[in-house]
Tab-separated table of C-alpha atoms and ligand atoms in Angstrom:
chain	number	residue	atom	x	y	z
P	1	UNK	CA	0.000	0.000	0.000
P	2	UNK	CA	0.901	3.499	-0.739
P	3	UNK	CA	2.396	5.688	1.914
P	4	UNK	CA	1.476	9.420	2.451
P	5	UNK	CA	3.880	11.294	4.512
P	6	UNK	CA	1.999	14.567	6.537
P	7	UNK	CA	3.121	17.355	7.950
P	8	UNK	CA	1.906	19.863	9.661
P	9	UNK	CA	3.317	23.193	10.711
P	10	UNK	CA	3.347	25.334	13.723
P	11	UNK	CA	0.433	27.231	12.680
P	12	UNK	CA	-1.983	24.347	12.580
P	13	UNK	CA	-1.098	23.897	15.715
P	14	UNK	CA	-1.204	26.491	17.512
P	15	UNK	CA	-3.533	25.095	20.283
P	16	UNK	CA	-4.438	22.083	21.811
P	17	UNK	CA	-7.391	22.322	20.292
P	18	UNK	CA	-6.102	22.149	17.138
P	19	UNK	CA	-4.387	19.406	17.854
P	20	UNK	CA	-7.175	17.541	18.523
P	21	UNK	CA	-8.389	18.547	15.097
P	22	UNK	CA	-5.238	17.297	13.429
P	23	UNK	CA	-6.486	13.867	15.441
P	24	UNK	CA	-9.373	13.717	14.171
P	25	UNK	CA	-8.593	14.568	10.757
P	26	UNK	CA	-6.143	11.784	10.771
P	27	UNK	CA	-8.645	8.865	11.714
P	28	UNK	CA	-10.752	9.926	9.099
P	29	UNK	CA	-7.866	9.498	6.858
P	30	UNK	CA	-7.233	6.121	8.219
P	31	UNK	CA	-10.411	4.702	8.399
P	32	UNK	CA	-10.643	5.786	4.110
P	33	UNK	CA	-7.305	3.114	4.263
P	34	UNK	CA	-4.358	5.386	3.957
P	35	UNK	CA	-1.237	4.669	5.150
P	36	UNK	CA	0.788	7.762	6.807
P	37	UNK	CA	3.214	8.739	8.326
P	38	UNK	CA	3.229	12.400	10.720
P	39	UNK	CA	6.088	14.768	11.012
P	40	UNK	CA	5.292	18.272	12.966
P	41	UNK	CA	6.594	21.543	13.719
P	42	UNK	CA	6.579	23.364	16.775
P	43	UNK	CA	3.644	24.745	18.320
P	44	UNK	CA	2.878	28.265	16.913
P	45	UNK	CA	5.165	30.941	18.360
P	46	UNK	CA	7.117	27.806	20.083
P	47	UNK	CA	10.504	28.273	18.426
P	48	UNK	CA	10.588	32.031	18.341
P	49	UNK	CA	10.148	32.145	21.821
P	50	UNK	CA	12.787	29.735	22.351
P	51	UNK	CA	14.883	31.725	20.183
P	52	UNK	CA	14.461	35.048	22.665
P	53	UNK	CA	15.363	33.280	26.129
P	54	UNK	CA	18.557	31.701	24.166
P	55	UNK	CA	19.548	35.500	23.198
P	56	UNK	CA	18.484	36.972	26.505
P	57	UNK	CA	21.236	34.798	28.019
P	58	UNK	CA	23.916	34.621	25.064
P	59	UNK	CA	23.304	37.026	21.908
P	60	UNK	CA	24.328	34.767	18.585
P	61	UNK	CA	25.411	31.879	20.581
P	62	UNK	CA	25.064	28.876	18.241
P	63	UNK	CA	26.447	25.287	19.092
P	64	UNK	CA	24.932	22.436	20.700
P	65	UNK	CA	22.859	24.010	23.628
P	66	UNK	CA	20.970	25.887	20.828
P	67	UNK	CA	19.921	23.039	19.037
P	68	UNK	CA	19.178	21.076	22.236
P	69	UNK	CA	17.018	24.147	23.326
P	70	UNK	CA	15.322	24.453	19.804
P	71	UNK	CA	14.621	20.625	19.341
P	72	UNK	CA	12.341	20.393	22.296
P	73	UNK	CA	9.503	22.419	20.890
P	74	UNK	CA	8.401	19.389	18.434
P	75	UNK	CA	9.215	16.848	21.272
P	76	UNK	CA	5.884	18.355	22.850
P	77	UNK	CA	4.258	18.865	19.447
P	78	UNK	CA	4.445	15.129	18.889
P	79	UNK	CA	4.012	13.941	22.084
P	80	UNK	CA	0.216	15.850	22.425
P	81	UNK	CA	-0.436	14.333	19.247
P	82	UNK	CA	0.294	11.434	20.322
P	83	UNK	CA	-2.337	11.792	23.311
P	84	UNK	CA	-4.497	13.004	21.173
P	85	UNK	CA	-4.960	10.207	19.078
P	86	UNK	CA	-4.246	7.338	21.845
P	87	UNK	CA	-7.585	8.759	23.065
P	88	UNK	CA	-8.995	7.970	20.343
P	89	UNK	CA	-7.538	4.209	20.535
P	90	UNK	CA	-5.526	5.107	17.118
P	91	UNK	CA	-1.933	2.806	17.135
P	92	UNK	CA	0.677	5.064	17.019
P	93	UNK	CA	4.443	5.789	17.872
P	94	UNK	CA	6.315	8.799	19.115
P	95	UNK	CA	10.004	9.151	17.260
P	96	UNK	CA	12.390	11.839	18.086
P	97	UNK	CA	14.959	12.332	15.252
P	98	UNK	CA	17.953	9.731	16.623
P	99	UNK	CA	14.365	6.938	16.873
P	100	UNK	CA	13.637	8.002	13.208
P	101	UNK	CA	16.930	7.222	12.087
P	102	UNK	CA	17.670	10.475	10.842
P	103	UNK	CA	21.247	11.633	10.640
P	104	UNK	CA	23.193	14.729	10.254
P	105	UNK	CA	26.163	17.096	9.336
P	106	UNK	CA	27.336	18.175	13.323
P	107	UNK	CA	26.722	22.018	11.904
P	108	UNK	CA	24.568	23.064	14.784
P	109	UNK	CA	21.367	25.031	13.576
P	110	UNK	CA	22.281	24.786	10.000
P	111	UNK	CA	22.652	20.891	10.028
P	112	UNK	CA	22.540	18.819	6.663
P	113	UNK	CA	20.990	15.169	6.887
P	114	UNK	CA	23.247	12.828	5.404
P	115	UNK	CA	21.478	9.622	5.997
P	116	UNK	CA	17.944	8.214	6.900
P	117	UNK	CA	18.024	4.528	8.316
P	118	UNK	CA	14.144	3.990	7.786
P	119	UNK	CA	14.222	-0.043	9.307
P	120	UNK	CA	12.498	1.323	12.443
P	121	UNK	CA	9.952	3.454	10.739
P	122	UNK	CA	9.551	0.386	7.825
P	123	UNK	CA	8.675	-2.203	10.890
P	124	UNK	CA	6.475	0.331	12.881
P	125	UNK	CA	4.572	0.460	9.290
P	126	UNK	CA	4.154	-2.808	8.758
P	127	UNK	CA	3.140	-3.571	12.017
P	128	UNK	CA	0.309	-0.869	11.518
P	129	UNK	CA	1.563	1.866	13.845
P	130	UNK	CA	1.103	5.732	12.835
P	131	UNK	CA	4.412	6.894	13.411
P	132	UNK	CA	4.663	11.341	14.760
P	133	UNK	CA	8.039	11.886	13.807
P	134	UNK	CA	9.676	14.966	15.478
P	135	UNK	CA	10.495	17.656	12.406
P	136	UNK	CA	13.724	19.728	12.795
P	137	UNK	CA	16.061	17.563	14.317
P	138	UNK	CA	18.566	14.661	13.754
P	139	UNK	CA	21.403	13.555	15.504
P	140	UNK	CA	25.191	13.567	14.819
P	141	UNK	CA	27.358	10.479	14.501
P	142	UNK	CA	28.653	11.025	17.364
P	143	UNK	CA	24.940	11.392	19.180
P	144	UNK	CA	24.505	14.892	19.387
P	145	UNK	CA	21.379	16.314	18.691
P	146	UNK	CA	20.888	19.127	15.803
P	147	UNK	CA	18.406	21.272	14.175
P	148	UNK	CA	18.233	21.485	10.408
P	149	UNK	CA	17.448	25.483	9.913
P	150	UNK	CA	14.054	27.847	9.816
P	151	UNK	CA	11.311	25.461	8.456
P	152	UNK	CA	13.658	22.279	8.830
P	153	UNK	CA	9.962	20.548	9.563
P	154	UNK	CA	10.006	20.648	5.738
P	155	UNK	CA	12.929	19.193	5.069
P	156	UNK	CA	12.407	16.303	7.630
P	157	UNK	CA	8.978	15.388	5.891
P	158	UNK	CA	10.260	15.234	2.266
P	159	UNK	CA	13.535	13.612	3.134
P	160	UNK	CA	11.212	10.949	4.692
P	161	UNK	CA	9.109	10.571	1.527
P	162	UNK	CA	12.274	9.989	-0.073
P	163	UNK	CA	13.566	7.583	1.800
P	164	UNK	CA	10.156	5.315	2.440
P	165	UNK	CA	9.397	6.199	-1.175
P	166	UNK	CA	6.059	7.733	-0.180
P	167	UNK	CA	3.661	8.585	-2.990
P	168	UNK	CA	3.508	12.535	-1.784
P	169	UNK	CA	4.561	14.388	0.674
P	170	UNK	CA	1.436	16.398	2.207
P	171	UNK	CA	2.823	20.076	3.994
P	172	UNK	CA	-0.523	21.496	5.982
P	173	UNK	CA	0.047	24.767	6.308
P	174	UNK	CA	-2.570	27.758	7.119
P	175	UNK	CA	-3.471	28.495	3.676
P	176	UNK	CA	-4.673	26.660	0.780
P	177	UNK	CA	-1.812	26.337	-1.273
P	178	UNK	CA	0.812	28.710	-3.090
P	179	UNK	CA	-0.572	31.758	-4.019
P	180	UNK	CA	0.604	34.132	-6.471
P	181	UNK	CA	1.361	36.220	-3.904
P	182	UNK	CA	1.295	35.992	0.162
P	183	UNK	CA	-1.990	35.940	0.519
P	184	UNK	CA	-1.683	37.772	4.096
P	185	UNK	CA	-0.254	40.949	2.371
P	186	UNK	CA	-2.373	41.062	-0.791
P	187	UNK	CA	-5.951	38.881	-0.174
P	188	UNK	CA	-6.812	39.125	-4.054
P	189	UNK	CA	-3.622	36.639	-4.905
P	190	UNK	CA	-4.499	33.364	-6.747
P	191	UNK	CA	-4.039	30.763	-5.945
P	192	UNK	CA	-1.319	28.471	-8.065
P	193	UNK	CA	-2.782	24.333	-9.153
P	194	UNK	CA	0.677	23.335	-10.030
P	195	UNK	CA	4.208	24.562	-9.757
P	196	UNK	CA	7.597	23.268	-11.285
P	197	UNK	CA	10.225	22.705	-8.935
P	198	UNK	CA	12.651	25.315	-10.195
P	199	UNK	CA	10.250	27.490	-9.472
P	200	UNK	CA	8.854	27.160	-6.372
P	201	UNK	CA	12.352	26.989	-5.154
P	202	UNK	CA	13.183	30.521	-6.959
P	203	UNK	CA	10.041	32.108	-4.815
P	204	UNK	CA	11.347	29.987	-1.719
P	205	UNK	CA	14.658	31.314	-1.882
P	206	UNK	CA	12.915	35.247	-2.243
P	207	UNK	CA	10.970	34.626	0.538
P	208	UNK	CA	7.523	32.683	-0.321
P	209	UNK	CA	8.204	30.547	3.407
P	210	UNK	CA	5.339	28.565	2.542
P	211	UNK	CA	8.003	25.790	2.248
P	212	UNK	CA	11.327	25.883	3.107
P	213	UNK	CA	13.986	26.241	-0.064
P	214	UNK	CA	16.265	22.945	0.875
P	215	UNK	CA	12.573	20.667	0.843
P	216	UNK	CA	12.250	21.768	-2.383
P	217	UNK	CA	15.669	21.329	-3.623
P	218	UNK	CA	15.617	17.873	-1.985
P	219	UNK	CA	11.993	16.941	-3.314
P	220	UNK	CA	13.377	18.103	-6.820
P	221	UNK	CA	16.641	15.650	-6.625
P	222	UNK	CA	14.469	12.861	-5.257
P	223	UNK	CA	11.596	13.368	-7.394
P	224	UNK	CA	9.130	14.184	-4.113
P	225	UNK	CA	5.729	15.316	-5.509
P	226	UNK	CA	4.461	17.838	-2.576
P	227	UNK	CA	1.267	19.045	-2.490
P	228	UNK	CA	0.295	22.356	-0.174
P	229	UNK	CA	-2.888	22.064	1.475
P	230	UNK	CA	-4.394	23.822	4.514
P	231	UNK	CA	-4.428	22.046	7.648
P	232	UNK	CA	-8.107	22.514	8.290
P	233	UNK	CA	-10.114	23.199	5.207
P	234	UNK	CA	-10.626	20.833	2.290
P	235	UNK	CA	-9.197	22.260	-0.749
P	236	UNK	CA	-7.284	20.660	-3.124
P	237	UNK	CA	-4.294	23.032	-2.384
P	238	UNK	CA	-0.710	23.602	-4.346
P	239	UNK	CA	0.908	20.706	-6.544
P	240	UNK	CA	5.026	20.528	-6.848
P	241	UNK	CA	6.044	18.685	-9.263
P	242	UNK	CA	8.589	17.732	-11.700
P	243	UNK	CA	6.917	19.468	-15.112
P	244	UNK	CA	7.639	21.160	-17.867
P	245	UNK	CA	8.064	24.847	-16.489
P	246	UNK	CA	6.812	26.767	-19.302
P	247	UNK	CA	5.126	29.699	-16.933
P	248	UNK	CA	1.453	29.614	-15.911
P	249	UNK	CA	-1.102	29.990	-19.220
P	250	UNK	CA	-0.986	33.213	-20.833
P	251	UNK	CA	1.656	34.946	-17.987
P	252	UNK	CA	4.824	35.768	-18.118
P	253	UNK	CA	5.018	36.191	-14.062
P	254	UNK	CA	4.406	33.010	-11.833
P	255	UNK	CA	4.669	35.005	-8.578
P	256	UNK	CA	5.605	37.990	-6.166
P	257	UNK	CA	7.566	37.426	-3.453
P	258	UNK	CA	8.496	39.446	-0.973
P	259	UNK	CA	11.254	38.599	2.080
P	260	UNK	CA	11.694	41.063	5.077
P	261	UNK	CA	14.814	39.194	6.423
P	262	UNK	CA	16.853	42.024	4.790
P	263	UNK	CA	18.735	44.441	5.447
P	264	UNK	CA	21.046	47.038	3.446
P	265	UNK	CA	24.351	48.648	4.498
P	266	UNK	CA	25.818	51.230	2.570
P	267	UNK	CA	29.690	52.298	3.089
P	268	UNK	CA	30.581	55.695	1.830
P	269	UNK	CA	34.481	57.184	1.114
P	270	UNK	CA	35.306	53.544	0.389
P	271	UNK	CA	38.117	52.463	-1.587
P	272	UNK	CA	37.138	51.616	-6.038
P	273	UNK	CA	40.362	48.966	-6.008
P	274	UNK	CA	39.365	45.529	-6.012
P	275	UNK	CA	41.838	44.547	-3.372
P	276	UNK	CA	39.429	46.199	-1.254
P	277	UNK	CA	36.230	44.430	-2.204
P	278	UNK	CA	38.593	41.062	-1.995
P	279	UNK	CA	39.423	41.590	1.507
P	280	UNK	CA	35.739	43.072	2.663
P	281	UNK	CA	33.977	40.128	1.451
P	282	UNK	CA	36.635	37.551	2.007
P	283	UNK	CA	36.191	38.518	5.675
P	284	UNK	CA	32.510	38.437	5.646
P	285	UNK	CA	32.550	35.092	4.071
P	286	UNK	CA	34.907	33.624	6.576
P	287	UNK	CA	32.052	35.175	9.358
P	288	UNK	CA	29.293	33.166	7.355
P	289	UNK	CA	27.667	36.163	6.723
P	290	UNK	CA	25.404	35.780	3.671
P	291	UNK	CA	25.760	38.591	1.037
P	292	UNK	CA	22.720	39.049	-1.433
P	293	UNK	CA	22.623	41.889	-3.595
P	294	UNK	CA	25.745	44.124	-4.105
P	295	UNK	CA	26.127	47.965	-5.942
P	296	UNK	CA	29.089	50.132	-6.327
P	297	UNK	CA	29.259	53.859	-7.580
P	298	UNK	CA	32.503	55.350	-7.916
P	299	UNK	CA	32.482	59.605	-8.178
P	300	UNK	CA	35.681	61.477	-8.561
P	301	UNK	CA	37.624	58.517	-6.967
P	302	UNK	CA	35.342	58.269	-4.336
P	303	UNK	CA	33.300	55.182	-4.194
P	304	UNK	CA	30.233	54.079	-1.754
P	305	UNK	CA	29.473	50.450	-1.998
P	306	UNK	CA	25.929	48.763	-0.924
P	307	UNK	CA	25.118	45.468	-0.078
P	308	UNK	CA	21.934	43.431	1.742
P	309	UNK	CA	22.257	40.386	4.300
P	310	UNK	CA	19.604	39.020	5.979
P	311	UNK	CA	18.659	41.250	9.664
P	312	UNK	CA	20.382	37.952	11.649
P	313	UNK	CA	23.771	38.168	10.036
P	314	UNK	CA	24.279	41.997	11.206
P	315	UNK	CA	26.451	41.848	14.205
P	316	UNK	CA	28.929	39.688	12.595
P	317	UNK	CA	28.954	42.308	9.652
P	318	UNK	CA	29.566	45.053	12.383
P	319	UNK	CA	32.335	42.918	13.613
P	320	UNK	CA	33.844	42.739	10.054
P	321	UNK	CA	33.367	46.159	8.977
P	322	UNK	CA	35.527	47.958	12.077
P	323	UNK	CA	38.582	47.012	10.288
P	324	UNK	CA	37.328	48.338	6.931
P	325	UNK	CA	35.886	51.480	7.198
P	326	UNK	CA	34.691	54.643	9.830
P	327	UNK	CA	32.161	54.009	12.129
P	328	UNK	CA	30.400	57.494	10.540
P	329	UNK	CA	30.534	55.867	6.695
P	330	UNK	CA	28.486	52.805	7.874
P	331	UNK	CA	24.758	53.477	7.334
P	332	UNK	CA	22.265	50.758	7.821
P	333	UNK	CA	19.244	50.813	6.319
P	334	UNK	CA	16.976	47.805	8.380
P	335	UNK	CA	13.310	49.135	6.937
P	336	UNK	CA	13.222	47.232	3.858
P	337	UNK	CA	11.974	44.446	1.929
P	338	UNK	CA	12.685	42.551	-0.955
P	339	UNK	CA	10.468	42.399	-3.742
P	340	UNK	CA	10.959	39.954	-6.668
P	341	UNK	CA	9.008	39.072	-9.746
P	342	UNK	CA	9.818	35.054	-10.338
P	343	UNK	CA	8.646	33.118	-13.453
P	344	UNK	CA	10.513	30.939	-15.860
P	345	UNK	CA	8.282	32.376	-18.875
P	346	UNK	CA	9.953	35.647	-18.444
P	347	UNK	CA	13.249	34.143	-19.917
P	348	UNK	CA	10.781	33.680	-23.083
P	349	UNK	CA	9.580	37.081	-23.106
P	350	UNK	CA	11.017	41.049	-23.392
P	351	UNK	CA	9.934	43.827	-21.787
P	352	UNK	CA	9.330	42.245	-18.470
P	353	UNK	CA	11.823	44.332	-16.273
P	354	UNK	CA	9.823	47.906	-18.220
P	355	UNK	CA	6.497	46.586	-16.860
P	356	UNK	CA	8.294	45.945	-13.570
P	357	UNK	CA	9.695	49.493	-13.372
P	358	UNK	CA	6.818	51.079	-14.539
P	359	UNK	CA	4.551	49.322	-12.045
P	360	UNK	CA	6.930	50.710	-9.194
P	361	UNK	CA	6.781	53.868	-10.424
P	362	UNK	CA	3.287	54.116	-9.883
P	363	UNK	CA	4.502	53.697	-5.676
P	364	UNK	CA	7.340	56.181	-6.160
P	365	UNK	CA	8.975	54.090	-4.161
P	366	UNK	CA	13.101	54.621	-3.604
P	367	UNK	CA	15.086	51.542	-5.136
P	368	UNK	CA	17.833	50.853	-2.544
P	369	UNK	CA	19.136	47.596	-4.626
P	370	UNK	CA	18.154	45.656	-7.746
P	371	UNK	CA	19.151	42.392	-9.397
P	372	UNK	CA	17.943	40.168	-12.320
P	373	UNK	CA	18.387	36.989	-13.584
P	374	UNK	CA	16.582	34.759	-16.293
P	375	UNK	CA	13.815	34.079	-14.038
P	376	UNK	CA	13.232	37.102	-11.568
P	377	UNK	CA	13.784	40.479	-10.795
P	378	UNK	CA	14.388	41.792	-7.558
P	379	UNK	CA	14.175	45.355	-5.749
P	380	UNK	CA	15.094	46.203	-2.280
P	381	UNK	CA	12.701	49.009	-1.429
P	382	UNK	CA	11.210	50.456	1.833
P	383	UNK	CA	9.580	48.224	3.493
P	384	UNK	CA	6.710	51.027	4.364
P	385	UNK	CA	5.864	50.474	0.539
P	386	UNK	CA	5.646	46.492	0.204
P	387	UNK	CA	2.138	45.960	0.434
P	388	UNK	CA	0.912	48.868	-2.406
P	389	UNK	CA	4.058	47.458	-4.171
P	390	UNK	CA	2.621	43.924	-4.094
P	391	UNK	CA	-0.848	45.331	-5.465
P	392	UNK	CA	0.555	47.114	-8.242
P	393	UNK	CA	2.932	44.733	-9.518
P	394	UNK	CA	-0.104	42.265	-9.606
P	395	UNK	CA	-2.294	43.995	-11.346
P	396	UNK	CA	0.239	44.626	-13.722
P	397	UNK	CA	1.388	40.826	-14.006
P	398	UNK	CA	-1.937	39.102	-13.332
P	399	UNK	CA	-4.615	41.862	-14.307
P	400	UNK	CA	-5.687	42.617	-10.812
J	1	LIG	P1	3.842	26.610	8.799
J	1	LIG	O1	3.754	27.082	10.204
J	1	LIG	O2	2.669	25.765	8.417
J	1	LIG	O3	5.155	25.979	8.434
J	1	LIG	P2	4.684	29.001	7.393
J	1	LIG	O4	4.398	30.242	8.166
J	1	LIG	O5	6.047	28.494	7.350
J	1	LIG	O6	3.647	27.900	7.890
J	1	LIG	O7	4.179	29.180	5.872
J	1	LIG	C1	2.852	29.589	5.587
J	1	LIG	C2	2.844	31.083	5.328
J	1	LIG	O8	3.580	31.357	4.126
J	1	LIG	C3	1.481	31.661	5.044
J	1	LIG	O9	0.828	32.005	6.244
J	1	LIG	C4	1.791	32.871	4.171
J	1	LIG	O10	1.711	34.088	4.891
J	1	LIG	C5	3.239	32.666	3.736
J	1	LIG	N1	3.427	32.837	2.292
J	1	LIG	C6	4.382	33.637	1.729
J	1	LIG	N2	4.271	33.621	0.402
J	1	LIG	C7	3.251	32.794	0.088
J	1	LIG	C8	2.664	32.380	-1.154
J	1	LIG	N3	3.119	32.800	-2.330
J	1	LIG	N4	1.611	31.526	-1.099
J	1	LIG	C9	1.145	31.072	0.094
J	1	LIG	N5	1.662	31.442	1.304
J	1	LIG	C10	2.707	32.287	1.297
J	2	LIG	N1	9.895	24.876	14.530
J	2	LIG	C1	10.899	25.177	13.525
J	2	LIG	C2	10.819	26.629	13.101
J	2	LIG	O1	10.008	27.372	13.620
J	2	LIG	C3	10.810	24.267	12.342
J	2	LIG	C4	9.567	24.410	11.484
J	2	LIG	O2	8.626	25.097	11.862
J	2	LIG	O3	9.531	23.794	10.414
J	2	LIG	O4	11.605	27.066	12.290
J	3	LIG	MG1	6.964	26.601	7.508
């Protein structure tokens, strides 16, 4: 029999309540005859708030404690599930990530799995249990426990459906699918009935968090079909799959995404020569700071250079930047947003980055950084302007 693996994310279960829902959604499930298996999140808010103590006590302090600390949020997840549904006489199994099998990279909060031993979950299946697999974490060779990155629930579910070979991998989330735009900043969005992989993982990597960009990139390698689906109504949600990617009918646009994990720095009075810009981002690199977009404009020998990273990498930047440059030529702008258009029919088509201007201009909004590529094009842009940004940029892709 076919297996479905389900997950379900920290917003659908956000209370107790809805956890009994999940429970009851799930013996309906069974009692139609499908086999699953459960991975969850965190309760809503969970991880966040885990996130805060850890920084009240140690500000960017990443290394084992943080993961153990992290991890425990879908130990309870699971675990009420679990209640949940041995109330209601349902066989089932609790499996934190070293029970699952699931093994990683030792790079605390960023962790890679590198192996899933599935015999446990394979017997607990055939001997009819429901195994609630812990999302998030897996354990090091040497038995220490990780956490796999924002959204890591994600990963754990499809790297399961890879390994059991499961016919789909099911992500409940609290909307109906993938939308051509966040649906919580512009409610007229449509929603999308199928997406290609390269895709969805362009709008995951701009910011769409509906799923997390290394599920996709995994579900792409392995061939995971994942449909998006909410958690409480019944709608046949999101398809991603591997297809053709020719754009959606008739548009050139497949989405808008937006990301507000960004920030821009600008250095002024800094040096044009290359050594410079060697040395700057050699350092930043060996910090793990992530750079995104990057300008230079050089005036009478004078140069200011600008560059985003996401708000979390900024202290290391600081760090970096002392030996580089004056405290007074460091401006950081933290009120913005990142807009993108993403569609693979715009490599097809000319005059998509004209609409995309002209749109913008409609917001007079300031353009702190841009970038293209085949498939997108990106602005950073006050982040006061994102959600009449969003609107007009629709109507401009999708008509309204
Ligand atoms: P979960 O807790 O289930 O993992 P997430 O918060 O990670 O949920 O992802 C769901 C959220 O993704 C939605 O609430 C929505 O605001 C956001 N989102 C961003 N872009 C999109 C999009 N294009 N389509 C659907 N949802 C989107
Ligand atoms: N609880 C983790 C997070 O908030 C993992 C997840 O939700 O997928 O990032
Ligand atoms: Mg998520």
């Amino acid at each position: 029999m076919n297996l479905v693996v389900k997950k379900f994310g920290g917003s659908s279960l956000a209370s107790v309540e809805k956890i009994e829902q999940i429970a009851d959604r799930l013996v309906e499930e069974q009692k139609k005859g499908e086999r699953s298996l459960v991975v969850l999140s965190a309760m809503f808010g969970y991880t966040d708030s885990l996130i805060k103590m850890a920084h009240q006590i140690y500000p960017n302090y990443l290394g084992p404690a943080y993961d153990i600390l992290l991890s425990s949020g879908e130990q309870i997840s699971v675990a009420l599930l679990s209640l949940a549904l041995e109330k209601r006489a349902v066989k089932n199994k609790v499996l934190l990530a070293h029970q699952a099998g699931i093994q990683t990279s030792s790079f605390f909060s960023k962790a890679e799995i590198e192996s899933i031993d599935t015999t446990k979950l394979e017997n607990l299946l055939k001997e009819g249990y429901l195994p609630l697999v812990a999302g998030f974490q897996g354990i090091t060779k040497d038995n220490q426990i990780t956490t796999l990155g924002r959204g890591g629930s994600d990963l754990t579910a499809v790297a399961l459906s890879a390994s059991l070979k499961a016919e789909v991998c099911k992500i409940y989330t609290d909307v109906t699918g993938v939308f051509t735009a966040d649906p919580r900043i512009y409610p007229s969005a449509i929603k999308i009935k199928e997406l290609g992989f390269s895709e969805m993982m362009e709008m995951a990597s701009l910011g769409s968090k509906v799923l997390q960009i290394r599920c996709v990139e995994l579900a792409s390698k392995s061939k995971v079909n994942i449909q998006v689906l909410h958690s409480s109504k019944k709608e046949e949600g999101t398809w991603i799959i591997n297809k053709k990617e020719t754009g959606m009918e008739g548009s050139v646009v497949s989405a808008i995404a937006h990301d507000l994990n960004t920030l821009v720095i600008k250095l002024t009075n800094t040096s044009s020569e290359i050594e410079f810009h060697s040395k700057l981002f050699s350092a930043l690199g060996r910090e793990s700071v992530f750079i995104d977009m990057i300008s230079q404009s050089t005036h009478k020998e004078k140069s200011s250079l600008s560059f985003s990273i996401p708000h979390t990498d900024l202290t290391q930047t600081l760090k970096v930047l002392k030996d580089f440059v004056k405290e007074e030529d460091i401006s950081i702008i933290d009120q913005a947003v990142k807009i993108s258009v993403v569609g693979v029919g715009m490599a097809q088509h000319c005059g998509v980055a004209g609409r995309f201007f002209s749109a913008l201009s409609q917001v007079k909004t300031q353009i702190y950084l841009l970038t293209t590529s085949e498939i997108k094009i990106s602005a950073i842009i006050p982040e006061k302007n994102l959600k009449e940004t969003v609107r007009v940029l629709h109507k401009e892709f999708f008509n309204f």
